[in-house]
Each structure stands twice: as structure tokens, then as C-alpha cells.
Coordinates of C-alpha atoms in Angstrom, one line a residue:
M86 CA 0.0 0.0 0.0
T87 CA 1.4 3.4 -1.0
D88 CA 1.8 5.8 1.9
G89 CA -0.9 8.4 1.9
P90 CA -0.5 12.0 3.2
S91 CA 0.4 12.3 6.9
L92 CA -1.9 13.7 9.6
R93 CA 0.2 16.8 9.6
Q94 CA -0.1 17.3 5.9
L95 CA -3.9 17.0 6.1
L96 CA -4.0 19.5 9.0
S97 CA -1.9 21.9 6.9
A98 CA -4.4 21.8 4.1
I99 CA -7.5 21.9 6.3
G100 CA -6.2 24.5 8.6
E101 CA -6.0 24.9 12.3
P102 CA -7.6 25.7 14.7
L103 CA -10.7 24.2 13.0
V104 CA -9.0 20.8 13.4
Q105 CA -6.1 20.1 15.8
L106 CA -3.8 17.2 16.3
R107 CA -4.0 16.3 20.0
A108 CA -2.5 12.8 20.1
G109 CA -0.3 10.6 17.9
P110 CA 2.6 11.4 15.7
G111 CA 2.1 14.0 13.0
D112 CA 3.9 11.9 10.3
L113 CA 1.4 9.0 10.6
P114 CA 0.2 8.2 7.1
V115 CA -3.5 8.1 6.3
H116 CA -4.8 5.8 3.5
G117 CA -8.5 6.5 3.5
L118 CA -11.5 8.1 5.1
A119 CA -14.4 6.4 7.0
I120 CA -17.4 7.6 8.9
L121 CA -18.5 5.9 12.1
D122 CA -22.0 6.6 13.3
P123 CA -23.1 5.2 16.7
D124 CA -26.1 3.7 14.9
D125 CA -23.9 1.7 12.6
D126 CA -21.8 -1.4 13.2
P127 CA -18.1 -0.6 13.1
G128 CA -16.3 -1.9 10.0
A129 CA -12.7 -2.4 9.1
Y130 CA -10.7 0.8 9.1
R131 CA -7.2 -0.2 8.1
G132 CA -5.0 2.9 7.9
E133 CA -8.0 5.2 7.7
L134 CA -9.0 8.4 9.3
V135 CA -12.4 7.7 11.0
L136 CA -14.8 10.6 11.6
I137 CA -16.9 9.8 14.7
I138 CA -20.1 11.6 14.1
G139 CA -23.2 11.6 16.4
A140 CA -21.0 11.3 19.6
R141 CA -19.0 14.0 21.3
G142 CA -16.5 14.2 24.1
R143 CA -16.4 11.3 26.5
D144 CA -19.4 9.7 24.7
A145 CA -17.1 9.1 21.8
L146 CA -14.5 7.1 23.9
R147 CA -16.0 3.6 23.1
Y148 CA -16.1 4.4 19.4
L149 CA -12.5 5.6 19.4
R150 CA -11.4 2.3 21.0
A151 CA -13.6 0.3 18.5
A152 CA -12.0 2.2 15.6
A153 CA -8.5 1.5 17.0
R154 CA -9.2 -2.2 17.3
R155 CA -10.2 -2.3 13.7
G156 CA -7.0 -0.7 12.4
A157 CA -7.8 3.0 12.2
A158 CA -4.8 5.3 11.8
A159 CA -6.6 8.2 13.5
V160 CA -10.0 9.4 14.6
A161 CA -11.6 12.8 14.4
V162 CA -14.0 13.8 17.2
K163 CA -15.8 16.9 18.2
S164 CA -15.0 17.8 21.8
E165 CA -14.4 20.6 24.3
E166 CA -12.3 20.6 27.4
P167 CA -12.1 18.8 29.8
D168 CA -13.4 15.8 27.8
T169 CA -10.6 16.3 25.3
A170 CA -8.0 15.2 27.9
Q171 CA -9.8 11.8 28.3
L172 CA -9.9 11.3 24.5
E173 CA -6.2 12.1 24.3
A174 CA -5.3 9.5 26.9
A175 CA -7.5 6.9 25.2
A176 CA -5.8 7.6 21.8
D177 CA -2.4 7.3 23.3
D178 CA -3.3 4.0 25.0
A179 CA -4.7 2.7 21.6
G180 CA -1.7 4.0 19.6
I181 CA -3.7 6.0 17.1
G182 CA -3.9 9.7 16.2
L183 CA -6.6 12.0 17.5
L184 CA -7.9 15.0 15.7
V185 CA -10.2 17.3 17.7
V186 CA -12.7 19.1 15.5
Q187 CA -14.2 22.4 16.6
P188 CA -18.0 22.1 17.4
R189 CA -19.0 24.6 14.7
A190 CA -17.4 22.6 11.9
R191 CA -19.7 20.7 9.6
W192 CA -18.9 17.0 9.2
D193 CA -20.0 16.9 5.5
Q194 CA -17.7 19.7 4.5
L195 CA -14.8 18.2 6.5
A196 CA -15.4 14.8 4.9
A197 CA -15.5 16.3 1.4
L198 CA -12.3 18.2 2.0
V199 CA -10.4 15.2 3.4
R200 CA -11.6 13.0 0.5
E201 CA -10.4 15.6 -2.0
L202 CA -7.0 15.8 -0.3
L203 CA -6.7 12.0 -0.2
D204 CA -7.7 11.7 -3.8
S205 CA -5.3 14.4 -4.8
A206 CA -2.5 12.8 -2.8
A207 CA -3.1 9.5 -4.5
L208 CA -2.9 11.1 -7.9
T209 CA 0.4 12.8 -7.2
A210 CA 2.0 10.0 -5.1
G211 CA 5.5 9.2 -6.3
L212 CA 5.8 12.2 -8.6
R213 CA 8.9 13.4 -6.6
D214 CA 10.4 10.0 -6.0
D215 CA 11.3 8.7 -9.5
E216 CA 11.9 9.8 -13.1
S217 CA 8.3 10.9 -13.5
D218 CA 9.1 14.3 -11.9
R219 CA 11.0 15.4 -15.0
D220 CA 7.9 16.5 -16.8
L221 CA 6.9 18.8 -14.0
F222 CA 10.4 20.2 -13.5
S223 CA 10.6 20.9 -17.3
L224 CA 7.2 22.5 -17.1
A225 CA 8.3 24.7 -14.2
Q226 CA 11.4 25.8 -16.1
T227 CA 9.2 26.6 -19.2
V228 CA 6.8 28.6 -17.1
A229 CA 9.7 30.5 -15.6
A230 CA 10.9 31.5 -19.0
L231 CA 7.4 32.6 -20.2
T232 CA 6.5 34.6 -17.1
G233 CA 9.9 36.0 -16.2
G234 CA 9.4 34.7 -12.6
I235 CA 10.5 31.9 -10.3
V236 CA 8.2 28.9 -10.3
S237 CA 7.2 26.2 -7.9
I238 CA 4.5 23.4 -8.3
E239 CA 2.7 21.9 -5.3
D240 CA 0.2 19.2 -4.7
A241 CA -3.1 19.7 -2.8
T242 CA -1.3 19.2 0.6
Y243 CA 1.3 21.9 -0.3
R244 CA 4.0 19.3 -0.9
L245 CA 6.5 20.7 -3.3
L246 CA 6.6 18.6 -6.5
A247 CA 8.9 20.7 -8.8
Y248 CA 10.5 24.1 -9.1
S249 CA 12.4 26.1 -11.6
R250 CA 16.1 26.8 -11.4
S251 CA 17.0 30.5 -11.0
D252 CA 19.9 32.8 -10.4
D253 CA 17.4 35.5 -9.3
E254 CA 16.9 36.5 -5.7
V255 CA 14.3 34.4 -3.9
D256 CA 12.3 35.4 -0.9
E257 CA 12.0 33.7 2.5
L258 CA 8.9 31.8 1.6
R259 CA 10.5 30.4 -1.5
R260 CA 13.7 29.5 0.3
L261 CA 12.0 27.7 3.2
T262 CA 9.6 25.8 0.8
I263 CA 12.5 24.4 -1.2
L264 CA 14.5 23.5 1.9
G265 CA 11.6 21.6 3.4
W266 CA 9.9 20.5 0.2
K267 CA 6.8 22.0 1.7
G268 CA 5.5 25.5 2.5
P269 CA 6.3 26.6 6.1
E270 CA 3.3 26.4 8.4
R271 CA 3.4 30.1 9.5
Y272 CA 3.2 31.2 5.8
L273 CA 0.5 28.6 5.0
E274 CA -1.6 30.0 7.8
L275 CA -1.3 33.5 6.4
L276 CA -2.4 32.3 3.0
R277 CA -5.4 30.6 4.5
E278 CA -6.3 33.8 6.4
W279 CA -6.1 35.9 3.2
G280 CA -8.4 33.4 1.4
V281 CA -5.8 32.5 -1.2
Y282 CA -6.2 28.7 -0.9
Q283 CA -10.0 29.0 -1.1
R284 CA -9.7 30.9 -4.4
L285 CA -7.2 28.4 -5.8
R286 CA -9.5 25.5 -5.0
S287 CA -12.6 27.1 -6.4
G288 CA -11.7 27.5 -10.0
E289 CA -9.2 28.6 -12.7
E290 CA -8.7 32.1 -11.4
V291 CA -5.2 33.4 -11.4
V292 CA -4.6 34.9 -8.0
D293 CA -2.3 38.0 -7.8
L294 CA -0.7 38.2 -4.3
E295 CA 0.8 41.6 -3.6
E296 CA 4.2 42.0 -2.1
R297 CA 4.5 41.9 1.7
P298 CA 8.0 43.3 2.5
E299 CA 7.4 43.1 6.3
L300 CA 6.9 39.3 5.9
G301 CA 9.7 38.7 3.4
I302 CA 7.1 37.8 0.7
R303 CA 7.5 39.2 -2.8
R304 CA 4.6 39.5 -5.3
R305 CA 3.3 36.2 -6.6
L306 CA 0.9 34.9 -9.1
A307 CA -0.8 31.5 -8.4
V308 CA -3.3 29.3 -10.1
G309 CA -5.0 26.0 -9.0
I310 CA -4.3 22.8 -10.9
R311 CA -7.6 21.0 -11.5
A312 CA -8.9 17.9 -13.3
G313 CA -12.6 18.5 -13.6
S314 CA -13.8 19.3 -10.1
Q315 CA -10.7 17.6 -8.5
H316 CA -8.2 20.0 -7.0
L317 CA -4.7 18.6 -7.6
G318 CA -2.5 21.4 -6.4
A319 CA -1.2 24.8 -7.5
I320 CA 1.5 26.6 -9.5
W321 CA 3.2 29.6 -7.9
V322 CA 5.3 32.2 -9.6
Q323 CA 7.4 34.6 -7.5
Q324 CA 8.4 37.9 -9.1
G325 CA 12.2 38.3 -9.4
A326 CA 14.2 41.4 -10.1
Q327 CA 12.1 42.2 -13.2
P328 CA 8.3 42.6 -13.6
F329 CA 6.3 39.7 -14.8
A330 CA 5.9 39.2 -18.6
E331 CA 2.8 40.7 -20.2
Q332 CA 1.4 37.3 -21.0
A333 CA 2.3 35.8 -17.5
E334 CA -1.3 35.1 -16.4
S335 CA -2.2 33.5 -19.7
A336 CA 0.9 31.3 -19.6
L337 CA 0.2 30.3 -16.0
L338 CA -3.4 29.2 -16.9
G339 CA -2.1 27.0 -19.7
A340 CA 0.6 25.6 -17.5
A341 CA -2.0 24.6 -14.9
R342 CA -3.9 22.6 -17.5
M343 CA -0.7 21.0 -18.7
A344 CA 0.3 20.1 -15.1
A345 CA -3.0 18.4 -14.6
L346 CA -2.4 16.3 -17.6
S347 CA 1.1 15.5 -16.5
M348 CA -0.1 14.5 -13.0
L349 CA -2.9 12.3 -14.3
T350 CA -0.6 10.7 -16.9
Q351 CA 2.0 9.7 -14.3
R352 CA -0.7 7.8 -12.4
G353 CA -1.7 5.9 -15.5
L354 CA -5.4 6.7 -15.5
P355 CA -7.5 5.2 -18.3
G356 CA -7.5 7.3 -21.4
V357 CA -4.8 9.7 -20.3
R358 CA -1.5 7.7 -20.5
S359 CA -1.8 7.4 -24.3
R360 CA -2.8 11.0 -24.9
N361 CA 0.3 11.9 -27.0
E362 CA -0.1 8.6 -29.0
L363 CA -3.8 9.4 -29.6
I364 CA -2.9 12.9 -30.9
T365 CA 0.0 11.8 -33.1
G366 CA -2.1 8.9 -34.4
L367 CA -4.9 11.3 -35.3
L368 CA -2.5 13.5 -37.2
D369 CA -0.9 10.7 -39.3
G370 CA -4.1 8.7 -39.7
R371 CA -3.2 5.7 -37.6
V372 CA -6.0 6.3 -35.0
S373 CA -9.6 7.1 -35.8
A374 CA -11.0 10.5 -35.0
D375 CA -13.9 8.9 -33.2
L376 CA -11.6 7.0 -30.8
V377 CA -9.6 10.2 -30.1
A378 CA -12.8 12.2 -29.6
G379 CA -14.3 9.6 -27.3
Q380 CA -11.2 9.3 -25.1
L381 CA -10.5 13.0 -24.9
G382 CA -14.0 14.2 -24.7
L383 CA -14.1 16.0 -28.1
D384 CA -16.7 16.4 -30.8
P385 CA -15.5 14.4 -33.8
A386 CA -17.8 16.5 -36.1
A387 CA -16.3 19.9 -35.1
P388 CA -14.4 21.8 -37.8
S389 CA -10.7 21.9 -36.9
V390 CA -7.4 23.5 -38.1
V391 CA -3.9 22.2 -37.8
L392 CA -0.8 24.4 -37.0
A393 CA 2.7 23.1 -37.6
F394 CA 5.7 24.6 -35.8
A395 CA 9.4 24.0 -36.4
A396 CA 12.6 25.6 -35.0
R397 CA 15.3 26.9 -37.3
T398 CA 17.8 27.3 -34.4
I399 CA 19.9 24.2 -34.8
E400 CA 20.4 21.3 -37.2
P401 CA 18.2 18.2 -36.6
D402 CA 21.1 15.8 -36.3
L403 CA 22.7 17.7 -33.4
P404 CA 22.1 16.4 -29.8
E405 CA 20.6 19.7 -28.7
H406 CA 17.8 19.2 -31.2
E407 CA 15.7 16.9 -29.0
L408 CA 16.0 19.4 -26.1
H409 CA 14.9 22.3 -28.3
L410 CA 12.0 20.2 -29.7
A411 CA 10.8 19.3 -26.2
E412 CA 11.0 23.0 -25.2
L413 CA 9.1 24.0 -28.3
A414 CA 6.4 21.4 -27.5
R415 CA 6.0 22.6 -24.0
V416 CA 5.7 26.3 -24.9
V417 CA 3.2 25.6 -27.7
S418 CA 1.2 23.4 -25.3
V419 CA 1.2 26.0 -22.5
H420 CA 0.1 28.9 -24.8
L421 CA -2.5 27.0 -26.8
T422 CA -4.0 25.2 -23.9
A423 CA -4.4 28.6 -22.1
H424 CA -6.5 29.8 -25.1
R425 CA -8.3 26.6 -25.8
R426 CA -8.7 23.9 -23.2
G427 CA -9.4 21.3 -25.9
A428 CA -6.2 22.1 -27.8
L429 CA -4.4 19.0 -28.9
V430 CA -0.6 19.2 -29.2
G431 CA 1.8 16.5 -30.2
S432 CA 5.3 16.0 -31.8
I433 CA 6.1 14.0 -35.0
G434 CA 9.6 14.0 -36.3
G435 CA 11.1 17.5 -35.8
R436 CA 7.8 19.3 -35.8
V437 CA 5.2 20.2 -33.2
Y438 CA 1.5 20.1 -34.3
A439 CA -1.5 21.7 -32.7
V440 CA -5.2 20.8 -33.5
L441 CA -7.5 23.7 -32.7
P442 CA -11.2 24.5 -33.2
A443 CA -11.7 26.2 -36.6
T444 CA -13.2 29.3 -34.8
T445 CA -9.7 30.0 -33.3
A446 CA -7.8 33.0 -34.7
A447 CA -5.0 30.7 -35.7
T448 CA -2.7 33.2 -37.4
G449 CA -2.6 35.6 -34.5
L450 CA -2.2 32.8 -32.0
A451 CA 0.7 31.3 -34.0
E452 CA 2.4 34.7 -34.3
R453 CA 2.2 35.2 -30.5
V454 CA 3.7 31.8 -29.8
V455 CA 6.5 32.4 -32.3
D456 CA 7.2 35.8 -30.7
V457 CA 7.2 34.4 -27.2
L458 CA 9.6 31.6 -28.2
K459 CA 12.0 34.1 -29.7
R460 CA 11.9 36.5 -26.8
R461 CA 11.8 34.0 -23.9
T462 CA 13.7 30.9 -25.1
A463 CA 15.9 32.2 -28.0
L464 CA 14.3 29.7 -30.3
T465 CA 13.7 30.9 -33.9
V466 CA 10.5 29.2 -34.9
Q467 CA 8.3 29.3 -37.9
A468 CA 4.7 28.1 -38.3
G469 CA 2.5 26.8 -41.1
I470 CA -1.3 26.8 -40.9
G471 CA -3.5 24.4 -42.8
S472 CA -6.9 25.0 -44.2
T473 CA -10.0 24.3 -42.1
A474 CA -10.9 20.6 -41.9
P475 CA -14.7 20.1 -41.9
S476 CA -14.4 17.7 -39.0
L477 CA -11.8 16.1 -36.7
R478 CA -11.9 13.1 -39.1
A479 CA -10.2 15.3 -41.8
V480 CA -7.4 16.7 -39.8
V481 CA -4.9 14.5 -41.7
T482 CA -5.6 16.7 -44.8
S483 CA -5.2 19.9 -42.7
R484 CA -1.9 18.6 -41.3
A485 CA -0.5 17.8 -44.7
E486 CA -1.3 21.3 -45.9
A487 CA 0.2 22.8 -42.8
D488 CA 3.4 20.8 -43.5
R489 CA 3.5 22.1 -47.1
V490 CA 2.9 25.7 -46.0
L491 CA 5.7 25.3 -43.3
D492 CA 8.0 24.0 -46.0
A493 CA 7.4 27.1 -48.0
V494 CA 7.8 29.4 -45.0
S495 CA 11.1 27.7 -44.2
R496 CA 12.4 28.9 -47.6
T497 CA 11.7 32.5 -46.6
P498 CA 13.7 33.2 -43.3
D499 CA 12.1 36.5 -42.7
R500 CA 8.6 35.1 -42.6
A501 CA 7.4 33.7 -39.3
V502 CA 3.9 32.4 -40.0
G503 CA 2.1 31.4 -43.2
T504 CA -1.2 30.1 -44.5
I505 CA -2.1 28.5 -47.8
G506 CA -3.7 31.8 -48.8
D507 CA -0.5 33.7 -48.2
L508 CA 1.7 31.1 -50.0
R509 CA -0.4 29.2 -52.5
A510 CA 2.1 29.8 -55.3
E511 CA 5.1 28.9 -53.2
V512 CA 3.4 25.7 -52.0
L513 CA 2.4 24.7 -55.5
L514 CA 5.9 25.3 -56.8
G515 CA 7.3 23.3 -53.9
E516 CA 5.0 20.4 -54.6
T517 CA 5.9 20.5 -58.3
L518 CA 9.6 20.4 -57.5
S519 CA 9.2 17.5 -55.1
L520 CA 7.3 15.6 -57.7
L521 CA 10.0 16.3 -60.3
E522 CA 12.7 15.3 -57.9
S523 CA 11.1 11.9 -57.4
H524 CA 11.1 11.2 -61.1
S525 CA 14.6 11.3 -62.3
E526 CA 13.6 10.2 -65.8
L527 CA 12.0 13.7 -66.2
H528 CA 15.1 15.6 -65.3
D529 CA 16.3 17.9 -68.1
P530 CA 19.8 16.7 -69.4
A531 CA 20.4 20.3 -70.7
V532 CA 20.4 21.6 -67.1
K533 CA 22.5 18.7 -66.0
S534 CA 25.1 19.6 -68.6
L535 CA 25.1 23.2 -67.4
V536 CA 25.6 22.3 -63.8
E537 CA 28.5 19.9 -64.7
H538 CA 30.1 22.6 -66.9
D539 CA 30.0 25.1 -64.0
A540 CA 31.6 22.5 -61.7
E541 CA 34.3 21.7 -64.2
H542 CA 35.2 25.2 -65.4
G543 CA 34.2 27.4 -62.4
T544 CA 31.6 29.3 -64.4
E545 CA 28.2 30.5 -63.2
L546 CA 26.1 29.7 -66.2
A547 CA 23.3 27.8 -64.4
G548 CA 22.8 30.5 -61.7
S549 CA 22.9 33.3 -64.3
L550 CA 20.3 31.6 -66.5
L551 CA 18.0 31.0 -63.4
A552 CA 18.2 34.7 -62.5
Y553 CA 17.4 35.6 -66.1
L554 CA 14.3 33.3 -66.1
D555 CA 13.2 34.5 -62.6
A556 CA 13.2 38.0 -64.0
L557 CA 11.1 37.0 -67.0
G558 CA 13.9 37.9 -69.4
D559 CA 14.5 41.3 -67.9
V560 CA 18.3 41.5 -68.3
R561 CA 18.9 44.6 -66.3
A562 CA 16.8 43.4 -63.3
A563 CA 18.6 40.0 -63.3
A564 CA 22.0 41.6 -63.7
E565 CA 21.3 43.9 -60.8
R566 CA 20.4 40.9 -58.7
L567 CA 23.6 39.1 -59.6
H568 CA 25.7 42.4 -59.2
V569 CA 27.1 42.0 -62.8
H570 CA 27.0 44.2 -65.9
P571 CA 24.0 43.5 -68.2
N572 CA 26.3 42.7 -71.1
T573 CA 28.0 40.1 -68.8
L574 CA 24.7 38.5 -68.2
R575 CA 23.7 38.5 -71.9
H576 CA 26.9 36.7 -72.7
R577 CA 26.3 34.1 -69.9
V578 CA 22.7 33.4 -71.1
R579 CA 23.9 32.9 -74.7
R580 CA 26.7 30.5 -73.5
A581 CA 24.2 28.6 -71.4
S582 CA 21.8 28.3 -74.3
T583 CA 24.5 27.0 -76.6
I584 CA 26.2 24.5 -74.1
G585 CA 22.9 23.0 -73.0
G586 CA 21.1 23.2 -76.3
I587 CA 18.3 25.1 -74.7
D588 CA 15.7 26.8 -76.9
L589 CA 14.7 29.9 -74.8
D590 CA 12.2 31.0 -77.5
D591 CA 10.1 27.9 -76.8
P592 CA 7.7 28.5 -73.8
A593 CA 7.6 24.8 -72.9
H594 CA 11.3 24.5 -73.0
R595 CA 11.7 27.6 -70.8
V596 CA 9.3 26.2 -68.2
V597 CA 11.0 22.8 -68.1
C598 CA 14.4 24.4 -67.9
H599 CA 13.3 26.8 -65.2
L600 CA 11.9 24.0 -63.0
N601 CA 15.0 21.9 -63.4
L602 CA 17.2 24.9 -62.6
L603 CA 15.2 25.5 -59.4
L604 CA 15.5 21.9 -58.4
A605 CA 19.3 21.8 -59.2
T606 CA 19.9 24.9 -57.1
R607 CA 17.8 23.5 -54.2
F608 CA 15.1 26.1 -54.3

């Protein structure tokens, strides 16, 4: 049985003095919750926290002992002095923990909160104990880059799961949290008093906590991590020497959604572990859209659009490429998930793909992602956007078009984002050249002879002829592009025509020659 949260961790999350630990060690693990009503027969309570309802003070003594005999780790009882002293003595004799609950507390609310904490602890159990923590640490580092702050990720019992590396100055709360892998109690109590934890548990609101110099606390942003109605923890960002980035709150919201997926994935919940496989399978046609929609809660008939991202920063065969690709995927996921909860992001080869509802302003969103990557991570990224697919079942077509557009964008270093509407001619030309390249029997021997002549004699006939054809026969424009005299270019074009046997007066010959020259010069 995996250890559950300790009594002390539960108390930290619930908050004293509503509930107080009056007997037993604070590090005693709790594996579950049970309710014991005097009208019911006691059950088996192995390792559980038993709430004794319907009996207070000394009237609860017999039920405390009964719960202890049946394996309870601790009991919770409503009591006031002097009856509490008798309960403490009985708990010590029985070797179990005793939580004393204030009379005004409602059992149903306490039970709901304890169950939530236990469920959340079960979901996040082991995240800090093996290699599964790497995703959260990587996410923390990405959020730090996007927000310009110092990041920590906690579970529902305030246990520290991951944090970002930083050379910036950290405050006392951050320092003590990292040293103890948990928020210090005196700070946790203040956050409870200010209502911060209640706001984090209640929804997706980004909480802005102002600086408290007298307490050694700098300004912070925080957001709860949720899976449906289940509260899993929170992400905190401390402001460093510089103000937060403009898009800090948006990035934080997206990061919380990504953290929830990461936590659930690590626990191997049904339908979550294979999320990336589902997305990549959808994009390359290996997995049906109906299966993906069913497992991820999407509408398979909804119109969608695919965005493709690739980094120009380094060569794909260098070791750093995988690190850059992972960073690219995380940033794309954080930003797109912040804007669209249902965004699907996955990596295939050296590219990162996102599937979004067709109603999304895809171009503006892609431009923002590219800009953030350049400013915050030093990655030079370009993006291609496919046409709208009529349903999730047709995203393979949108992805293929996004790839073709990205191929065209990659040939224009100054362009960051492109659509088929922007680059239809470039895409068509690229497709034509790819088709020509795959059919060697269609290659023009005249162009081949020019290329071989240039290599043997050190001439520039092929390049000069290409510039001439690109300029539609405008000698002066082509010469200016090549930085040569017009007469020099005229001479080169005549030489190229003679050596290759090219009839430049024949439109068909010109087109074939032009395409082959573009292919030969790796357009």
C-alpha cells in the first residue's frame, strides 16, 4: 500500500484551529476516510481516518477504541475541554492519532475536503520519487521563461513537486519551501487567512498576491491545478528582479492545465496515458478520430485546423535538437492550452503540431507563440497553418497542408507564419519540384550539362540563367540581382543556351528548364 498523506499534511491543508492534532505522531500516514455513526456497526478501518459523528467528548470514547481495534490510523472527534483530555489519553493508549474538531465545523464539509485531499495525494503520489518528476520540472522551467518569474509546483497538501532553477533572488517563503519540500506552516496559515487557498480551490482564477516586505514575501501569481472538479495542487510564480511578462497570467493558466495532464498521466489513469499517442495517431491517420474524440471528450464533427511549428535554431542531427524540440512542444502546449482547453498538441519528427477548433484566430495565436519563443527561449520558430478541416476526421488533410505551408515558410527566413492563402504559389511550386525530384527520368539533361560545366570550369552559367528566367527575361533586373553588368549576363545566357542546347524561345522548353534549374539549385 502506497503511503498516503500524513496527519500533519492533512492538517496543513485543512487549517488549524478548525482541526487540531491532539495525540499521535504527525507523520502518521492516512490511507483513506471512513465515517463511524453510533447507529452503525463498526467496519474495518485499516490505515483510515475515522470521523466519529453523532457522539461528542467522553461519549465518543467507546467508538474511538472500537475504531482503533479495527485498524484505524486516527479518529476525528468533536470535543471541548475537559473531555478532550480523556480522549487524548485513550488515543495514546490505543496508539492512534486524535484530531479534535471544533464544534462549529460541519462533518459533511470536512469529509468532502479530506476525501479531496486524499484523492489528490493518491494522484500525485510518487511524482517526486522517481523519473516521473522530470515533466513537472521541465514545465516549471518553461513557465519561468514565459512569465519571467520563479516557479514552484505543489500538490493539494502543499508538498513541493517541482521548481524552476533561478539565479534570481528568492524570498524567504520560496527558500523555506525548497529546503523543506513544503510550505512553512506560518506562511500557510497566512495564505489561508487571506483566502488565497480557497480561491485556488474554487476555479481557474489566477490569484495575484501583492508584495509583503514586512513578511519577506514578494509579489506572486498563483493558479490552481484541476482535473474537472478535482483540485490537484497549485503553481506559484514569484516575481524576481524584473516585472512579470505581459502574458504571464495566460501562460500560467495554460501551465496549470498541462500540469493536470502530467499528474494524471503519471498515475496511468485510463484514457490519459496514451494522450500523445492518440494525438499523433490522429495526425498521421493511424488512429480514428472517433476514438480520439471519445477518449479526450471532443466532438468528432467539429471543424478543426492544424498548426505546424518547427525551430530553425539548430540542425536536426545535433544532440541539442531533442532538447529544443521538447521546449518547443512545452511552450506551444502552454500557450494554446491557455486559449483553448481542448487544444491537442503532439510532436512528430522534428515538428510540433496543434489541432484547434476552426473558430480560433489561428494566425494571430501562432504569431504570438513564435514571438514568445523568440523573446523568452531564444528559439527561432516558424509556423504553417493548414486550411480548415470540416471535422476532426479530416485533420490529416489539414496537417498535410500545414506541412506544405511550413516547407514554403522555411524557404523565406524573414517570414514567421504562413497560410495557404499567403503562400499558395510557393506551396504549389514546392509540390511540383518535389514531384519532379522523385522522377529522375523527367530531369532535363540540358540543365545537368550546365551544372556539370560550371563545376568543371568554375563558371556561373546555371545560376545566371536561373536569375534571367526568374526576372522574366529582364536582363537589367537579373544583372542587378547578380551584381554584374547587363552585357556580362547576356553573354552568360547565350553561352548557357549554346552549351545546354536550350531553346529559350520555346515556352515549354523555358518552363522545363526553369523548374529543373530551381531543383538543381535546391530552391
